[in-house]
PDB file of C-alpha atoms in Angstrom:
ATOM      1  CA  MET A  50       2.275   0.058 -20.682  1.00 68.00           C
ATOM      2  CA  GLY A  51       0.980   2.638 -18.454  1.00 74.00           C
ATOM      3  CA  GLY A  52      -2.113   4.526 -17.389  1.00 77.00           C
ATOM      4  CA  LEU A  53      -4.278   1.564 -17.984  1.00 79.00           C
ATOM      5  CA  ARG A  54      -6.512   2.246 -14.964  1.00 82.00           C
ATOM      6  CA  HIS A  55      -8.686   4.589 -17.171  1.00 79.00           C
ATOM      7  CA  TYR A  56      -9.389   1.927 -19.732  1.00 76.00           C
ATOM      8  CA  LEU A  57      -9.465  -1.191 -17.611  1.00 78.00           C
ATOM      9  CA  LYS A  58     -11.337  -0.096 -14.508  1.00 82.00           C
ATOM     10  CA  SER A  59     -12.630  -3.535 -13.504  1.00 83.00           C
ATOM     11  CA  THR A  60      -9.352  -5.295 -14.259  1.00 84.00           C
ATOM     12  CA  HIS A  61      -7.519  -2.603 -12.248  1.00 86.00           C
ATOM     13  CA  LEU A  62      -9.546  -3.293  -9.260  1.00 88.00           C
ATOM     14  CA  VAL A  63      -9.248  -7.100  -9.424  1.00 88.00           C
ATOM     15  CA  PHE A  64      -5.527  -6.832 -10.128  1.00 89.00           C
ATOM     16  CA  LEU A  65      -5.281  -4.667  -7.076  1.00 90.00           C
ATOM     17  CA  LEU A  66      -7.010  -7.345  -4.922  1.00 89.00           C
ATOM     18  CA  GLY A  67      -4.608  -9.937  -6.253  1.00 88.00           C
ATOM     19  CA  VAL A  68      -1.547  -7.795  -5.494  1.00 90.00           C
ATOM     20  CA  LEU A  69      -2.688  -7.227  -2.047  1.00 90.00           C
ATOM     21  CA  ALA A  70      -3.258 -10.923  -1.555  1.00 88.00           C
ATOM     22  CA  ILE A  71       0.205 -11.762  -3.111  1.00 89.00           C
ATOM     23  CA  ILE A  72       2.069  -9.251  -0.806  1.00 90.00           C
ATOM     24  CA  ALA A  73       0.392 -10.843   2.103  1.00 87.00           C
ATOM     25  CA  LEU A  74      -1.632  -8.052   3.519  1.00 85.00           C
ATOM     26  CA  PRO A  75      -3.313  -9.217   6.785  1.00 85.00           C
ATOM     27  CA  PRO A  76      -7.020  -9.598   5.825  1.00 82.00           C
ATOM     28  CA  PHE A  77      -6.197 -11.597   2.633  1.00 79.00           C
ATOM     29  CA  ALA A  78      -5.366 -15.312   2.449  1.00 79.00           C
ATOM     30  CA  GLY A  79      -1.787 -14.767   1.313  1.00 81.00           C
ATOM     31  CA  PHE A  80      -1.091 -13.366   4.833  1.00 81.00           C
ATOM     32  CA  PHE A  81      -2.031 -16.558   6.670  1.00 83.00           C
ATOM     33  CA  SER A  82      -0.062 -18.843   4.250  1.00 85.00           C
ATOM     34  CA  LYS A  83       3.005 -16.636   4.309  1.00 87.00           C
ATOM     35  CA  ASP A  84       2.891 -16.309   8.057  1.00 87.00           C
ATOM     36  CA  ASN A  85       2.771 -20.186   8.423  1.00 90.00           C
ATOM     37  CA  ILE A  86       5.681 -20.521   5.973  1.00 91.00           C
ATOM     38  CA  LEU A  87       7.767 -17.960   7.866  1.00 92.00           C
ATOM     39  CA  THR A  88       6.982 -19.659  11.227  1.00 94.00           C
ATOM     40  CA  ALA A  89       7.922 -22.977   9.940  1.00 94.00           C
ATOM     41  CA  ALA A  90      11.084 -21.676   8.310  1.00 94.00           C
ATOM     42  CA  TYR A  91      12.160 -20.045  11.739  1.00 95.00           C
ATOM     43  CA  ILE A  92      11.537 -23.217  13.571  1.00 95.00           C
ATOM     44  CA  LYS A  93      13.698 -25.074  11.169  1.00 94.00           C
ATOM     45  CA  SER A  94      16.515 -22.470  10.977  1.00 94.00           C
ATOM     46  CA  PRO A  95      16.810 -18.772  11.604  1.00 94.00           C
ATOM     47  CA  LEU A  96      18.967 -18.403   8.516  1.00 96.00           C
ATOM     48  CA  LEU A  97      16.178 -20.121   6.412  1.00 95.00           C
ATOM     49  CA  TRP A  98      13.674 -17.497   8.019  1.00 94.00           C
ATOM     50  CA  ILE A  99      15.910 -14.672   6.898  1.00 95.00           C
ATOM     51  CA  LEU A 100      16.036 -16.019   3.368  1.00 95.00           C
ATOM     52  CA  ALA A 101      12.233 -16.510   3.303  1.00 93.00           C
ATOM     53  CA  LEU A 102      11.785 -13.028   4.671  1.00 93.00           C
ATOM     54  CA  ILE A 103      13.989 -11.445   1.894  1.00 95.00           C
ATOM     55  CA  SER A 104      12.118 -13.375  -0.711  1.00 93.00           C
ATOM     56  CA  GLY A 105       8.811 -12.148   0.700  1.00 91.00           C
ATOM     57  CA  LEU A 106      10.108  -8.503   0.695  1.00 93.00           C
ATOM     58  CA  LEU A 107      11.275  -8.854  -2.921  1.00 95.00           C
ATOM     59  CA  THR A 108       7.789 -10.151  -3.849  1.00 92.00           C
ATOM     60  CA  VAL A 109       6.198  -7.036  -2.285  1.00 93.00           C
ATOM     61  CA  PHE A 110       8.559  -4.732  -4.206  1.00 95.00           C
ATOM     62  CA  TYR A 111       8.125  -6.280  -7.652  1.00 95.00           C
ATOM     63  CA  MET A 112       4.355  -6.758  -7.260  1.00 94.00           C
ATOM     64  CA  LEU A 113       3.836  -3.084  -6.317  1.00 94.00           C
ATOM     65  CA  ARG A 114       6.247  -1.939  -8.966  1.00 94.00           C
ATOM     66  CA  LEU A 115       4.248  -4.069 -11.481  1.00 93.00           C
ATOM     67  CA  TYR A 116       0.959  -2.587 -10.331  1.00 93.00           C
ATOM     68  CA  PHE A 117       2.023   0.976 -10.329  1.00 93.00           C
ATOM     69  CA  VAL A 118       3.893   0.820 -13.773  1.00 91.00           C
ATOM     70  CA  VAL A 119       1.059  -0.820 -15.452  1.00 89.00           C
ATOM     71  CA  PHE A 120      -1.905   1.068 -14.037  1.00 89.00           C
ATOM     72  CA  TYR A 121      -0.368   4.439 -12.934  1.00 90.00           C
ATOM     73  CA  GLY A 122       2.673   4.752 -15.219  1.00 86.00           C
ATOM     74  CA  GLN A 123       3.057   7.026 -18.155  1.00 83.00           C
ATOM     75  CA  GLU A 124       0.512   6.239 -20.926  1.00 77.00           C
ATOM     76  CA  ARG A 125       2.182   4.866 -24.089  1.00 72.00           C
ATOM     77  CA  ILE A 126      -0.664   3.526 -26.244  1.00 66.00           C
ATOM     78  CA  ASN A 127      -2.252   4.984 -29.329  1.00 67.00           C
ATOM     79  CA  LYS A 128      -6.063   5.458 -30.056  1.00 65.00           C
ATOM     80  CA  ALA A 129      -6.411   2.158 -31.894  1.00 64.00           C
ATOM     81  CA  VAL A 130      -5.222   0.226 -28.797  1.00 66.00           C
ATOM     82  CA  LYS A 131      -7.413   2.248 -26.561  1.00 65.00           C
ATOM     83  CA  LEU A 132     -10.491   1.086 -28.482  1.00 66.00           C
ATOM     84  CA  ILE A 133      -9.251  -2.445 -28.150  1.00 67.00           C
ATOM     85  CA  PHE A 134      -8.868  -2.173 -24.410  1.00 64.00           C
ATOM     86  CA  MET A 135     -12.270  -0.526 -23.993  1.00 63.00           C
ATOM     87  CA  ASN A 136     -14.142  -3.190 -26.038  1.00 67.00           C
ATOM     88  CA  ARG A 137     -12.063  -6.164 -25.052  1.00 68.00           C
ATOM     89  CA  GLN A 138     -14.073  -7.156 -22.014  1.00 66.00           C
ATOM     90  CA  THR A 139     -17.360  -6.818 -23.863  1.00 72.00           C
ATOM     91  CA  VAL A 140     -16.195  -8.884 -26.756  1.00 71.00           C
ATOM     92  CA  CYS A 141     -14.896 -11.634 -24.368  1.00 73.00           C
ATOM     93  CA  SER A 142     -18.101 -11.757 -22.394  1.00 75.00           C
ATOM     94  CA  PHE A 143     -20.273 -12.059 -25.580  1.00 74.00           C
ATOM     95  CA  HIS A 144     -17.935 -14.913 -26.826  1.00 75.00           C
ATOM     96  CA  TYR A 145     -18.402 -16.593 -23.333  1.00 73.00           C
ATOM     97  CA  ILE A 146     -22.166 -16.223 -23.368  1.00 77.00           C
ATOM     98  CA  PHE A 147     -22.575 -17.617 -26.890  1.00 77.00           C
ATOM     99  CA  TRP A 148     -20.156 -20.511 -25.967  1.00 75.00           C
ATOM    100  CA  GLN A 149     -22.298 -21.377 -22.912  1.00 74.00           C
ATOM    101  CA  LEU A 150     -25.453 -21.120 -25.010  1.00 76.00           C
ATOM    102  CA  TYR A 151     -23.983 -23.444 -27.600  1.00 76.00           C
ATOM    103  CA  ARG A 152     -22.903 -25.962 -24.871  1.00 72.00           C
ATOM    104  CA  SER A 153     -26.313 -26.030 -23.393  1.00 73.00           C
ATOM    105  CA  LEU A 154     -28.108 -26.875 -26.605  1.00 72.00           C
ATOM    106  CA  PRO A 155     -29.278 -30.540 -26.587  1.00 73.00           C
ATOM    107  CA  ALA A 156     -27.203 -32.857 -28.779  1.00 66.00           C
ATOM    108  CA  LEU A 157     -28.704 -33.379 -32.288  1.00 57.00           C
TER     109      LEU A 157
END
């Protein structure tokens, strides 16, 4: 997988927001929860704080690697797969709309 930002524009942006939250960038909710966890770990034991900090840094590494490989990496998909990617969200949204319409019909 690679180069998917051209075919999955909205997914690319939403995934970026998710990555920023998981790596605990300050304006996102992940920052506040990770900050509380690190504070509690430091109060309990400085060694535990170091282990939690290393774990958090590894999370930053693998999430950024995942993001850049999938959306900015070398493109390795053929034309048939490109069509599937481009039409996937449209097909899913129509299925969802029809399912909601079906569910809203009165019981017969």
